[in-house]
Coordinates of C-alpha atoms and ligand atoms in Angstrom, one line a residue:
X1 CA 25.7 4.7 -108.4
X2 CA 25.8 4.0 -112.2
X3 CA 27.3 6.7 -114.3
X4 CA 24.6 8.6 -116.1
X5 CA 25.4 8.9 -119.8
X6 CA 23.2 11.9 -120.2
X7 CA 25.1 13.9 -117.7
X8 CA 28.3 15.8 -118.5
X9 CA 31.7 14.6 -117.4
X10 CA 34.1 16.9 -115.5
X11 CA 37.7 16.6 -116.8
X12 CA 40.4 18.0 -114.4
X13 CA 43.9 18.6 -115.8
X14 CA 42.3 19.4 -119.1
X15 CA 45.2 21.6 -120.3
X16 CA 47.8 18.9 -119.6
X17 CA 49.1 16.4 -122.1
X18 CA 46.6 13.6 -121.4
X19 CA 43.7 16.1 -120.6
X20 CA 44.1 17.6 -124.1
X21 CA 44.1 14.1 -125.7
X22 CA 41.0 13.1 -123.8
X23 CA 39.2 16.4 -124.3
X24 CA 39.5 16.1 -128.1
X25 CA 38.8 12.4 -128.3
X26 CA 35.8 12.4 -126.0
X27 CA 34.3 15.5 -127.6
X28 CA 34.7 13.8 -131.1
X29 CA 32.8 10.8 -129.7
X30 CA 29.9 13.1 -128.6
X31 CA 30.5 13.3 -124.9
X32 CA 29.5 16.5 -123.1
X33 CA 32.5 17.8 -121.1
X34 CA 33.3 20.4 -118.5
X35 CA 37.0 21.1 -118.7
X36 CA 39.0 22.6 -115.9
X37 CA 42.7 23.4 -115.2
X38 CA 44.8 25.9 -113.4
X39 CA 46.5 26.6 -116.8
X40 CA 44.6 28.0 -119.8
X41 CA 43.3 25.5 -122.3
X42 CA 45.6 25.6 -125.3
X43 CA 43.7 26.2 -128.5
X44 CA 40.0 26.2 -129.1
X45 CA 37.8 24.4 -126.6
X46 CA 36.2 21.4 -128.4
X47 CA 32.5 21.4 -129.4
X48 CA 30.2 20.3 -126.6
X49 CA 32.8 21.3 -124.0
X50 CA 33.2 24.4 -121.7
X51 CA 36.4 25.4 -119.9
X52 CA 36.7 27.1 -116.5
X53 CA 39.8 27.8 -114.4
X54 CA 40.1 26.2 -111.0
X55 CA 42.8 25.6 -108.5
X56 CA 42.4 22.1 -107.1
X57 CA 44.3 23.0 -104.0
X58 CA 42.1 25.9 -103.0
X59 CA 40.8 25.3 -99.5
X60 CA 37.6 27.0 -100.6
X61 CA 36.6 24.2 -102.9
X62 CA 33.3 25.9 -103.9
X63 CA 34.4 26.3 -107.6
X64 CA 35.3 22.6 -107.9
X65 CA 32.0 21.6 -106.2
X66 CA 30.0 23.8 -108.6
X67 CA 31.8 22.4 -111.6
X68 CA 31.1 18.8 -110.5
X69 CA 27.5 19.6 -109.7
X70 CA 25.3 17.7 -112.2
X71 CA 28.2 15.6 -113.6
X72 CA 27.9 11.8 -113.8
X73 CA 31.7 11.3 -113.7
X74 CA 34.8 13.2 -112.7
X75 CA 37.8 12.3 -114.8
X76 CA 40.5 13.4 -112.4
X77 CA 43.7 14.0 -114.4
X78 CA 44.7 17.2 -112.6
X79 CA 47.5 17.8 -110.2
X80 CA 51.3 17.4 -110.2
X81 CA 52.1 14.6 -112.8
X82 CA 55.8 14.0 -112.2
X83 CA 58.2 13.8 -109.3
X84 CA 58.5 17.2 -107.5
X85 CA 59.5 18.4 -104.1
X86 CA 57.1 17.6 -101.3
X87 CA 55.8 21.1 -100.9
X88 CA 54.8 21.3 -104.6
X89 CA 52.9 18.0 -104.4
X90 CA 51.0 18.4 -101.3
X91 CA 48.5 21.1 -102.4
X92 CA 47.2 19.8 -105.7
X93 CA 47.6 16.1 -105.0
X94 CA 46.6 15.8 -101.4
X95 CA 44.3 18.7 -100.6
X96 CA 43.1 18.6 -104.3
X97 CA 42.2 15.0 -104.1
X98 CA 40.1 15.6 -101.0
X99 CA 38.3 18.4 -102.8
X100 CA 37.6 16.2 -105.8
X101 CA 36.3 13.3 -103.7
X102 CA 34.1 15.7 -101.6
X103 CA 32.8 17.1 -104.9
X104 CA 32.0 13.6 -106.2
X105 CA 30.3 12.7 -103.0
X106 CA 28.0 15.8 -103.2
X107 CA 27.3 15.4 -106.9
X108 CA 26.9 11.6 -106.5
X109 CA 29.4 11.2 -109.3
X110 CA 31.8 8.4 -110.2
X111 CA 35.6 9.2 -110.2
X112 CA 38.1 8.0 -112.6
X113 CA 41.4 8.7 -110.9
X114 CA 44.6 8.9 -113.0
X115 CA 46.9 7.0 -110.6
X116 CA 50.4 5.9 -111.7
X117 CA 52.8 3.0 -111.9
X118 CA 54.9 5.1 -109.5
X119 CA 52.7 3.9 -106.6
X120 CA 54.8 0.7 -107.0
X121 CA 58.0 2.0 -108.6
X122 CA 60.4 0.4 -106.2
X123 CA 59.3 -3.1 -107.1
X124 CA 62.0 -4.8 -109.1
X125 CA 61.6 -5.5 -112.8
X126 CA 61.9 -9.2 -112.3
X127 CA 58.6 -9.2 -110.4
X128 CA 55.2 -9.5 -112.1
X129 CA 52.8 -7.5 -109.9
X130 CA 49.1 -8.0 -109.3
X131 CA 47.2 -4.7 -109.0
X132 CA 46.7 -5.3 -105.2
X133 CA 50.5 -5.6 -104.7
X134 CA 52.2 -3.7 -101.8
X135 CA 52.6 0.0 -102.5
X136 CA 56.3 0.8 -103.1
X137 CA 56.2 4.5 -104.1
X138 CA 59.3 5.9 -105.7
X139 CA 58.9 9.5 -104.6
X140 CA 56.5 12.1 -103.2
X141 CA 54.5 12.1 -106.5
X142 CA 54.1 8.3 -106.4
X143 CA 53.2 8.5 -102.7
X144 CA 50.5 11.0 -103.5
X145 CA 49.0 8.6 -106.0
X146 CA 48.9 5.9 -103.2
X147 CA 47.0 8.4 -101.1
X148 CA 44.7 8.9 -104.1
X149 CA 43.9 5.2 -104.4
X150 CA 43.3 5.0 -100.7
X151 CA 41.0 8.0 -100.9
X152 CA 39.0 6.1 -103.5
X153 CA 38.8 3.1 -101.2
X154 CA 37.7 5.3 -98.3
X155 CA 35.0 7.1 -100.2
X156 CA 33.5 3.9 -101.6
X157 CA 33.5 2.1 -98.2
X158 CA 32.1 5.1 -96.4
X159 CA 30.0 7.0 -98.9
X160 CA 29.4 4.6 -101.9
X161 CA 31.4 6.9 -104.3
X162 CA 32.5 4.7 -107.1
X163 CA 36.1 4.8 -108.5
X164 CA 38.1 3.5 -111.3
X165 CA 41.7 3.8 -110.2
X166 CA 43.9 3.6 -113.2
X167 CA 47.6 2.9 -112.6
X168 CA 48.9 4.6 -115.8
X169 CA 52.2 3.3 -117.1
X170 CA 53.7 5.7 -119.7
X171 CA 51.0 7.3 -121.9
X172 CA 52.8 8.9 -124.9
X173 CA 52.3 8.9 -128.6
X174 CA 54.7 6.0 -128.9
X175 CA 57.2 4.1 -126.7
X176 CA 60.7 5.7 -126.7
X177 CA 62.9 3.5 -124.6
X178 CA 63.3 -0.1 -123.3
X179 CA 61.3 0.5 -120.2
X180 CA 58.3 1.5 -122.2
X181 CA 58.1 -1.9 -123.8
X182 CA 56.4 -2.8 -120.5
X183 CA 54.8 0.5 -119.5
X184 CA 53.5 2.0 -122.7
X185 CA 49.8 3.0 -122.9
X186 CA 48.7 4.4 -126.3
X187 CA 46.4 7.4 -126.5
X188 CA 43.7 5.2 -128.2
X189 CA 43.8 2.7 -125.4
X190 CA 43.7 5.5 -122.8
X191 CA 40.6 6.8 -124.5
X192 CA 38.9 3.5 -124.7
X193 CA 39.6 2.8 -121.1
X194 CA 38.0 6.2 -120.1
X195 CA 35.0 5.5 -122.3
X196 CA 34.5 2.0 -120.7
X197 CA 34.7 3.7 -117.3
X198 CA 32.1 6.3 -118.3
X199 CA 29.7 3.7 -119.7
X200 CA 29.9 0.9 -117.1
X201 CA 26.7 0.3 -115.2
X202 CA 28.3 -0.4 -111.8
X203 CA 31.9 -0.4 -110.9
X204 CA 32.4 -0.2 -107.1
X205 CA 36.0 0.7 -106.5
X206 CA 38.3 -1.1 -108.9
X207 CA 41.9 -0.9 -110.0
X208 CA 43.2 -1.2 -113.5
X209 CA 46.8 -1.2 -114.9
X210 CA 46.9 1.4 -117.6
X211 CA 49.1 -0.2 -120.2
X212 CA 48.5 -1.4 -123.7
X213 CA 48.6 -5.0 -124.7
X214 CA 52.4 -5.3 -124.3
X215 CA 53.4 -8.9 -124.3
X216 CA 57.2 -8.8 -125.0
X217 CA 57.8 -7.3 -121.6
X218 CA 55.1 -7.7 -118.9
X219 CA 55.4 -6.5 -115.3
X220 CA 51.7 -6.1 -114.5
X221 CA 48.7 -8.5 -114.5
X222 CA 45.5 -9.5 -112.8
X223 CA 43.5 -6.3 -112.4
X224 CA 39.8 -5.4 -112.6
X225 CA 39.4 -4.5 -116.2
X226 CA 36.7 -7.1 -116.9
X227 CA 34.4 -5.1 -114.6
X228 CA 34.3 -2.3 -117.2
X229 CA 34.9 -4.5 -120.3
X230 CA 38.2 -2.8 -121.3
X231 CA 40.5 -4.6 -123.6
X232 CA 43.5 -2.6 -124.9
X233 CA 44.3 -2.9 -128.6
X234 CA 47.7 -1.3 -129.1
X235 CA 51.0 -2.9 -128.2
X236 CA 54.6 -1.8 -127.7
X237 CA 55.9 -5.2 -129.1
X238 CA 56.5 -3.9 -132.6
X239 CA 59.0 -1.4 -131.2
X240 CA 60.9 -4.2 -129.3
X241 CA 63.9 -4.7 -131.6
X242 CA 64.4 -0.9 -132.0
X243 CA 64.1 -0.1 -128.3
X244 CA 65.4 -3.2 -126.4
X245 CA 68.9 -1.7 -126.1
X246 CA 67.8 1.7 -125.2
X247 CA 68.7 1.6 -121.5
X248 CA 70.6 3.9 -119.2
X249 CA 73.3 1.7 -117.7
X250 CA 72.3 3.0 -114.2
X251 CA 71.4 0.0 -111.9
X252 CA 69.0 1.9 -109.7
X253 CA 67.0 2.9 -112.8
X254 CA 67.2 -0.4 -114.6
X255 CA 66.5 -2.7 -111.7
X256 CA 63.3 -1.0 -110.6
X257 CA 59.9 -0.6 -112.4
X258 CA 59.7 3.1 -111.7
X259 CA 62.9 3.7 -113.6
X260 CA 64.4 7.2 -113.5
X261 CA 61.9 8.3 -110.7
X262 CA 63.8 5.9 -108.4
X263 CA 67.0 7.6 -109.0
X264 CA 65.8 11.2 -108.1
X265 CA 67.3 12.2 -104.8
X266 CA 68.5 8.5 -104.2
X267 CA 71.0 8.5 -101.4
X268 CA 71.4 4.9 -100.4
X269 CA 75.1 3.8 -100.5
X270 CA 75.6 1.5 -103.5
Ligands
15L301 C1 53.9 9.1 -114.7 O1 53.2 8.9 -113.8 C2 54.1 10.4 -115.3 O2 52.9 11.2 -115.2 C3 54.5 10.4 -116.8 O3 55.0 11.7 -117.1 C4 55.6 9.4 -117.0 O4 56.8 9.8 -116.3 C5 55.2 8.0 -116.5 O5 54.7 8.1 -115.2 C6 56.2 6.9 -116.6 O6 56.5 6.2 -115.6 O7 56.8 6.8 -117.7

């Protein structure tokens, strides 16, 4: 199911931080976009894009299905994007994921799923992980991203729906603490990754670590980026001297890759 470059791409979570970055950058590059979110799109909708409200968690998924109809790719950035109580996560990230994959199946579209490093957050920082490492979610949010990756595997095995499952590290304008020397993903590298996923002829179901070319601190290696020809250009290394000492002093946070997410509601005796 190669992604058809002449078809629009559906971007969920378009009003969120990464959605806004992608909507602007992809529109600038000439991609035709359908944007959707449960929140209004802040500011003017870019050229070649349309915006429509949708609730991912709505059991009546007809709106999502209609939005996906005719699209070559669904860029799925919608849903809860930080650790939250279970009841807040389940609708958008579990039911919503099902709605997105059913929409992709009907539209014969590829999915790029914005997964997260929090699928593996309870791995220790002295480990270097391959992308097929054991899931060790650090909360309900991370666990919902594990579910999302498994959904991608299921829909490829059973229906041939292709997925690029991107384990995003920390995608912000610049790294701001020591952890991000390993986890930072620049906006430019995020955009180039998405464009590679849109353009690739055939992807199957692949997993990619979403981090820039960070060499000073590396926790993640051996993924499937060569399938889409992605090669990140930015690096957190230049921030190393300024940020290396910017830590919290909390062992639960500093020993685990997921950082502060591991600490939320942590109740093991220490
Ligand atoms: C994520 O998955 C979040 O969406 C983002 O807000 C950051 O917290 C990031 O992980 C991170 O680990 O830094």
